[in-house]
Amino acid sequence: RWFTHFYVISVLWNGFLLIWLFQAEFLGVSLPSWIQHMHHALGRDSQSKDTGKYSSYYDHFSALLVLLLLWLHSCRRLAECLWTSIFSNGVIHIVQYCFGLAYYMAVGSTVLCQVPANVRNGKEFSVKICWYHIVGVMMYIWASLHQHRCLVILANLRKSKSGKVISLSHSVPCGDWFERVSCPHYFAELLIYVSMAVTLGFHNVTWWCVVMYVLFNQALAAVLCHEFYQKNFSSYPKHRKAFIPFVF
């Protein structure tokens, strides 16, 4: 339940960044001074001077698209927390809570900092859709749909056929990707972040570091859930993996 706060922050903060980047790209509005200071601190000013080399490694439209996907992901997860998921009375550690708030603010800033502070540099902005944009967005939609389906399956385990909540206990989920792994919603989360790396054109090392963080974070959570299922349900399907189908 406390994850709802993370997505509220993410929707507001990343929505704010998305508006600024949209204005900078399409309207030529300068980015706020604090963003330019952040660029300078991260060494982005030096990169932006070599526009030819920089443009070959990064597409401004990719950053705008990824920030949009990140914001839409946060909106969907917030909606699911409010109207889909049925939470137990579990609590969260204060350190994890503070880290989560910081993470969802930092991840959007990470995307924005891939763009030079002087975004337009006096030139007209042109949208150039590449094949990796299409592949990335399709992968994003595919993973998002499956994540939503899996969250609906988990929520329905605690509801009656009429939709009334009848229990807050854990049960064995079945259907969709649950037939292969114990935590498909965590696997889908990883695929969503990988899809954003694809949308960035595969070559953005910074974002791949984010993907690696999500990989280890979600894998750890999946292993703990998998062990919980095996310990508490003697008839739990033995062919299911914890996180990645057929692999792990």
JSON list of N, CA and C in Angstrom, two decimals, residues 173 177-187 218-219 221-230 236-248:
[
{"chain": "A", "resi": 173, "resn": "PRO", "atom": "N", "xyz": [-1.56, -18.14, -7.17]},
{"chain": "A", "resi": 173, "resn": "PRO", "atom": "CA", "xyz": [-2.11, -17.56, -8.40]},
{"chain": "A", "resi": 173, "resn": "PRO", "atom": "C", "xyz": [-1.91, -18.48, -9.59]},
{"chain": "A", "resi": 177, "resn": "TRP", "atom": "N", "xyz": [1.16, -15.37, -17.13]},
{"chain": "A", "resi": 177, "resn": "TRP", "atom": "CA", "xyz": [2.56, -15.74, -16.91]},
{"chain": "A", "resi": 177, "resn": "TRP", "atom": "C", "xyz": [2.79, -16.44, -15.59]},
{"chain": "A", "resi": 178, "resn": "PHE", "atom": "N", "xyz": [1.78, -16.50, -14.73]},
{"chain": "A", "resi": 178, "resn": "PHE", "atom": "CA", "xyz": [1.92, -17.24, -13.47]},
{"chain": "A", "resi": 178, "resn": "PHE", "atom": "C", "xyz": [2.12, -18.72, -13.72]},
{"chain": "A", "resi": 179, "resn": "GLU", "atom": "N", "xyz": [1.78, -19.20, -14.91]},
{"chain": "A", "resi": 179, "resn": "GLU", "atom": "CA", "xyz": [1.97, -20.61, -15.22]},
{"chain": "A", "resi": 179, "resn": "GLU", "atom": "C", "xyz": [3.45, -20.96, -15.36]},
{"chain": "A", "resi": 180, "resn": "ARG", "atom": "N", "xyz": [4.30, -19.95, -15.54]},
{"chain": "A", "resi": 180, "resn": "ARG", "atom": "CA", "xyz": [5.73, -20.20, -15.74]},
{"chain": "A", "resi": 180, "resn": "ARG", "atom": "C", "xyz": [6.60, -19.69, -14.59]},
{"chain": "A", "resi": 181, "resn": "VAL", "atom": "N", "xyz": [6.19, -18.59, -13.96]},
{"chain": "A", "resi": 181, "resn": "VAL", "atom": "CA", "xyz": [7.00, -18.01, -12.89]},
{"chain": "A", "resi": 181, "resn": "VAL", "atom": "C", "xyz": [6.12, -17.60, -11.72]},
{"chain": "A", "resi": 182, "resn": "SER", "atom": "N", "xyz": [6.72, -17.50, -10.55]},
{"chain": "A", "resi": 182, "resn": "SER", "atom": "CA", "xyz": [5.98, -17.13, -9.35]},
{"chain": "A", "resi": 182, "resn": "SER", "atom": "C", "xyz": [5.65, -15.64, -9.32]},
{"chain": "A", "resi": 183, "resn": "CYS", "atom": "N", "xyz": [6.52, -14.82, -9.91]},
{"chain": "A", "resi": 183, "resn": "CYS", "atom": "CA", "xyz": [6.34, -13.37, -9.86]},
{"chain": "A", "resi": 183, "resn": "CYS", "atom": "C", "xyz": [6.45, -12.74, -11.24]},
{"chain": "A", "resi": 184, "resn": "PRO", "atom": "N", "xyz": [5.49, -13.00, -12.11]},
{"chain": "A", "resi": 184, "resn": "PRO", "atom": "CA", "xyz": [5.56, -12.45, -13.47]},
{"chain": "A", "resi": 184, "resn": "PRO", "atom": "C", "xyz": [5.45, -10.93, -13.51]},
{"chain": "A", "resi": 185, "resn": "HIS", "atom": "N", "xyz": [4.79, -10.34, -12.49]},
{"chain": "A", "resi": 185, "resn": "HIS", "atom": "CA", "xyz": [4.68, -8.89, -12.46]},
{"chain": "A", "resi": 185, "resn": "HIS", "atom": "C", "xyz": [6.04, -8.24, -12.23]},
{"chain": "A", "resi": 186, "resn": "TYR", "atom": "N", "xyz": [6.94, -8.93, -11.52]},
{"chain": "A", "resi": 186, "resn": "TYR", "atom": "CA", "xyz": [8.31, -8.43, -11.36]},
{"chain": "A", "resi": 186, "resn": "TYR", "atom": "C", "xyz": [9.09, -8.60, -12.66]},
{"chain": "A", "resi": 187, "resn": "PHE", "atom": "N", "xyz": [8.88, -9.71, -13.32]},
{"chain": "A", "resi": 187, "resn": "PHE", "atom": "CA", "xyz": [9.54, -9.95, -14.62]},
{"chain": "A", "resi": 187, "resn": "PHE", "atom": "C", "xyz": [9.08, -8.91, -15.64]},
{"chain": "A", "resi": 218, "resn": "GLN", "atom": "N", "xyz": [14.32, -6.63, -8.48]},
{"chain": "A", "resi": 218, "resn": "GLN", "atom": "CA", "xyz": [13.14, -7.45, -8.72]},
{"chain": "A", "resi": 218, "resn": "GLN", "atom": "C", "xyz": [13.45, -8.94, -8.56]},
{"chain": "A", "resi": 219, "resn": "ALA", "atom": "N", "xyz": [14.67, -9.35, -8.92]},
{"chain": "A", "resi": 219, "resn": "ALA", "atom": "CA", "xyz": [15.05, -10.76, -8.77]},
{"chain": "A", "resi": 219, "resn": "ALA", "atom": "C", "xyz": [15.07, -11.16, -7.30]},
{"chain": "A", "resi": 221, "resn": "ALA", "atom": "N", "xyz": [13.35, -9.76, -4.83]},
{"chain": "A", "resi": 221, "resn": "ALA", "atom": "CA", "xyz": [11.96, -9.82, -4.35]},
{"chain": "A", "resi": 221, "resn": "ALA", "atom": "C", "xyz": [11.27, -11.08, -4.85]},
{"chain": "A", "resi": 222, "resn": "ALA", "atom": "N", "xyz": [11.55, -11.46, -6.10]},
{"chain": "A", "resi": 222, "resn": "ALA", "atom": "CA", "xyz": [10.92, -12.65, -6.68]},
{"chain": "A", "resi": 222, "resn": "ALA", "atom": "C", "xyz": [11.37, -13.92, -5.97]},
{"chain": "A", "resi": 223, "resn": "VAL", "atom": "N", "xyz": [12.65, -14.01, -5.65]},
{"chain": "A", "resi": 223, "resn": "VAL", "atom": "CA", "xyz": [13.17, -15.19, -4.94]},
{"chain": "A", "resi": 223, "resn": "VAL", "atom": "C", "xyz": [12.53, -15.32, -3.57]},
{"chain": "A", "resi": 224, "resn": "LEU", "atom": "N", "xyz": [12.39, -14.22, -2.86]},
{"chain": "A", "resi": 224, "resn": "LEU", "atom": "CA", "xyz": [11.76, -14.25, -1.54]},
{"chain": "A", "resi": 224, "resn": "LEU", "atom": "C", "xyz": [10.30, -14.69, -1.64]},
{"chain": "A", "resi": 225, "resn": "CYS", "atom": "N", "xyz": [9.58, -14.20, -2.64]},
{"chain": "A", "resi": 225, "resn": "CYS", "atom": "CA", "xyz": [8.18, -14.61, -2.84]},
{"chain": "A", "resi": 225, "resn": "CYS", "atom": "C", "xyz": [8.10, -16.08, -3.23]},
{"chain": "A", "resi": 226, "resn": "HIS", "atom": "N", "xyz": [9.00, -16.51, -4.10]},
{"chain": "A", "resi": 226, "resn": "HIS", "atom": "CA", "xyz": [9.02, -17.90, -4.55]},
{"chain": "A", "resi": 226, "resn": "HIS", "atom": "C", "xyz": [9.24, -18.84, -3.37]},
{"chain": "A", "resi": 227, "resn": "GLU", "atom": "N", "xyz": [10.18, -18.49, -2.51]},
{"chain": "A", "resi": 227, "resn": "GLU", "atom": "CA", "xyz": [10.45, -19.31, -1.32]},
{"chain": "A", "resi": 227, "resn": "GLU", "atom": "C", "xyz": [9.26, -19.31, -0.38]},
{"chain": "A", "resi": 228, "resn": "PHE", "atom": "N", "xyz": [8.55, -18.19, -0.30]},
{"chain": "A", "resi": 228, "resn": "PHE", "atom": "CA", "xyz": [7.35, -18.12, 0.55]},
{"chain": "A", "resi": 228, "resn": "PHE", "atom": "C", "xyz": [6.28, -19.08, 0.03]},
{"chain": "A", "resi": 229, "resn": "TYR", "atom": "N", "xyz": [6.05, -19.07, -1.29]},
{"chain": "A", "resi": 229, "resn": "TYR", "atom": "CA", "xyz": [5.06, -19.97, -1.88]},
{"chain": "A", "resi": 229, "resn": "TYR", "atom": "C", "xyz": [5.43, -21.43, -1.62]},
{"chain": "A", "resi": 230, "resn": "GLN", "atom": "N", "xyz": [6.69, -21.78, -1.84]},
{"chain": "A", "resi": 230, "resn": "GLN", "atom": "CA", "xyz": [7.13, -23.16, -1.66]},
{"chain": "A", "resi": 230, "resn": "GLN", "atom": "C", "xyz": [7.02, -23.61, -0.21]},
{"chain": "A", "resi": 236, "resn": "TYR", "atom": "N", "xyz": [2.52, -26.54, -4.30]},
{"chain": "A", "resi": 236, "resn": "TYR", "atom": "CA", "xyz": [2.90, -25.48, -5.24]},
{"chain": "A", "resi": 236, "resn": "TYR", "atom": "C", "xyz": [3.61, -26.09, -6.45]},
{"chain": "A", "resi": 237, "resn": "PRO", "atom": "N", "xyz": [3.23, -25.67, -7.67]},
{"chain": "A", "resi": 237, "resn": "PRO", "atom": "CA", "xyz": [3.82, -26.25, -8.90]},
{"chain": "A", "resi": 237, "resn": "PRO", "atom": "C", "xyz": [5.34, -26.19, -8.90]},
{"chain": "A", "resi": 238, "resn": "LYS", "atom": "N", "xyz": [5.98, -27.34, -9.07]},
{"chain": "A", "resi": 238, "resn": "LYS", "atom": "CA", "xyz": [7.44, -27.40, -9.01]},
{"chain": "A", "resi": 238, "resn": "LYS", "atom": "C", "xyz": [8.10, -26.90, -10.29]},
{"chain": "A", "resi": 239, "resn": "HIS", "atom": "N", "xyz": [7.35, -26.84, -11.37]},
{"chain": "A", "resi": 239, "resn": "HIS", "atom": "CA", "xyz": [7.97, -26.41, -12.64]},
{"chain": "A", "resi": 239, "resn": "HIS", "atom": "C", "xyz": [8.12, -24.89, -12.74]},
{"chain": "A", "resi": 240, "resn": "ARG", "atom": "N", "xyz": [7.49, -24.16, -11.84]},
{"chain": "A", "resi": 240, "resn": "ARG", "atom": "CA", "xyz": [7.57, -22.70, -11.90]},
{"chain": "A", "resi": 240, "resn": "ARG", "atom": "C", "xyz": [8.94, -22.20, -11.43]},
{"chain": "A", "resi": 241, "resn": "LYS", "atom": "N", "xyz": [9.45, -21.26, -12.19]},
{"chain": "A", "resi": 241, "resn": "LYS", "atom": "CA", "xyz": [10.66, -20.57, -11.78]},
{"chain": "A", "resi": 241, "resn": "LYS", "atom": "C", "xyz": [10.27, -19.37, -10.93]},
{"chain": "A", "resi": 242, "resn": "ALA", "atom": "N", "xyz": [11.25, -18.71, -10.35]},
{"chain": "A", "resi": 242, "resn": "ALA", "atom": "CA", "xyz": [10.96, -17.58, -9.47]},
{"chain": "A", "resi": 242, "resn": "ALA", "atom": "C", "xyz": [10.72, -16.30, -10.26]},
{"chain": "A", "resi": 243, "resn": "PHE", "atom": "N", "xyz": [11.55, -16.04, -11.28]},
{"chain": "A", "resi": 243, "resn": "PHE", "atom": "CA", "xyz": [11.57, -14.72, -11.89]},
{"chain": "A", "resi": 243, "resn": "PHE", "atom": "C", "xyz": [11.51, -14.74, -13.42]},
{"chain": "A", "resi": 244, "resn": "ILE", "atom": "N", "xyz": [12.43, -15.45, -14.04]},
{"chain": "A", "resi": 244, "resn": "ILE", "atom": "CA", "xyz": [12.51, -15.49, -15.51]},
{"chain": "A", "resi": 244, "resn": "ILE", "atom": "C", "xyz": [12.09, -16.86, -16.00]},
{"chain": "A", "resi": 245, "resn": "PRO", "atom": "N", "xyz": [11.10, -16.95, -16.89]},
{"chain": "A", "resi": 245, "resn": "PRO", "atom": "CA", "xyz": [10.60, -18.25, -17.37]},
{"chain": "A", "resi": 245, "resn": "PRO", "atom": "C", "xyz": [11.71, -19.14, -17.91]},
{"chain": "A", "resi": 246, "resn": "PHE", "atom": "N", "xyz": [11.73, -20.40, -17.45]},
{"chain": "A", "resi": 246, "resn": "PHE", "atom": "CA", "xyz": [12.65, -21.45, -17.90]},
{"chain": "A", "resi": 246, "resn": "PHE", "atom": "C", "xyz": [14.11, -21.21, -17.47]},
{"chain": "A", "resi": 247, "resn": "VAL", "atom": "N", "xyz": [14.41, -20.07, -16.87]},
{"chain": "A", "resi": 247, "resn": "VAL", "atom": "CA", "xyz": [15.81, -19.72, -16.59]},
{"chain": "A", "resi": 247, "resn": "VAL", "atom": "C", "xyz": [16.10, -19.60, -15.10]},
{"chain": "A", "resi": 248, "resn": "PHE", "atom": "N", "xyz": [15.33, -18.74, -14.39]},
{"chain": "A", "resi": 248, "resn": "PHE", "atom": "CA", "xyz": [15.66, -18.43, -12.99]},
{"chain": "A", "resi": 248, "resn": "PHE", "atom": "C", "xyz": [14.39, -18.20, -12.19]}
]
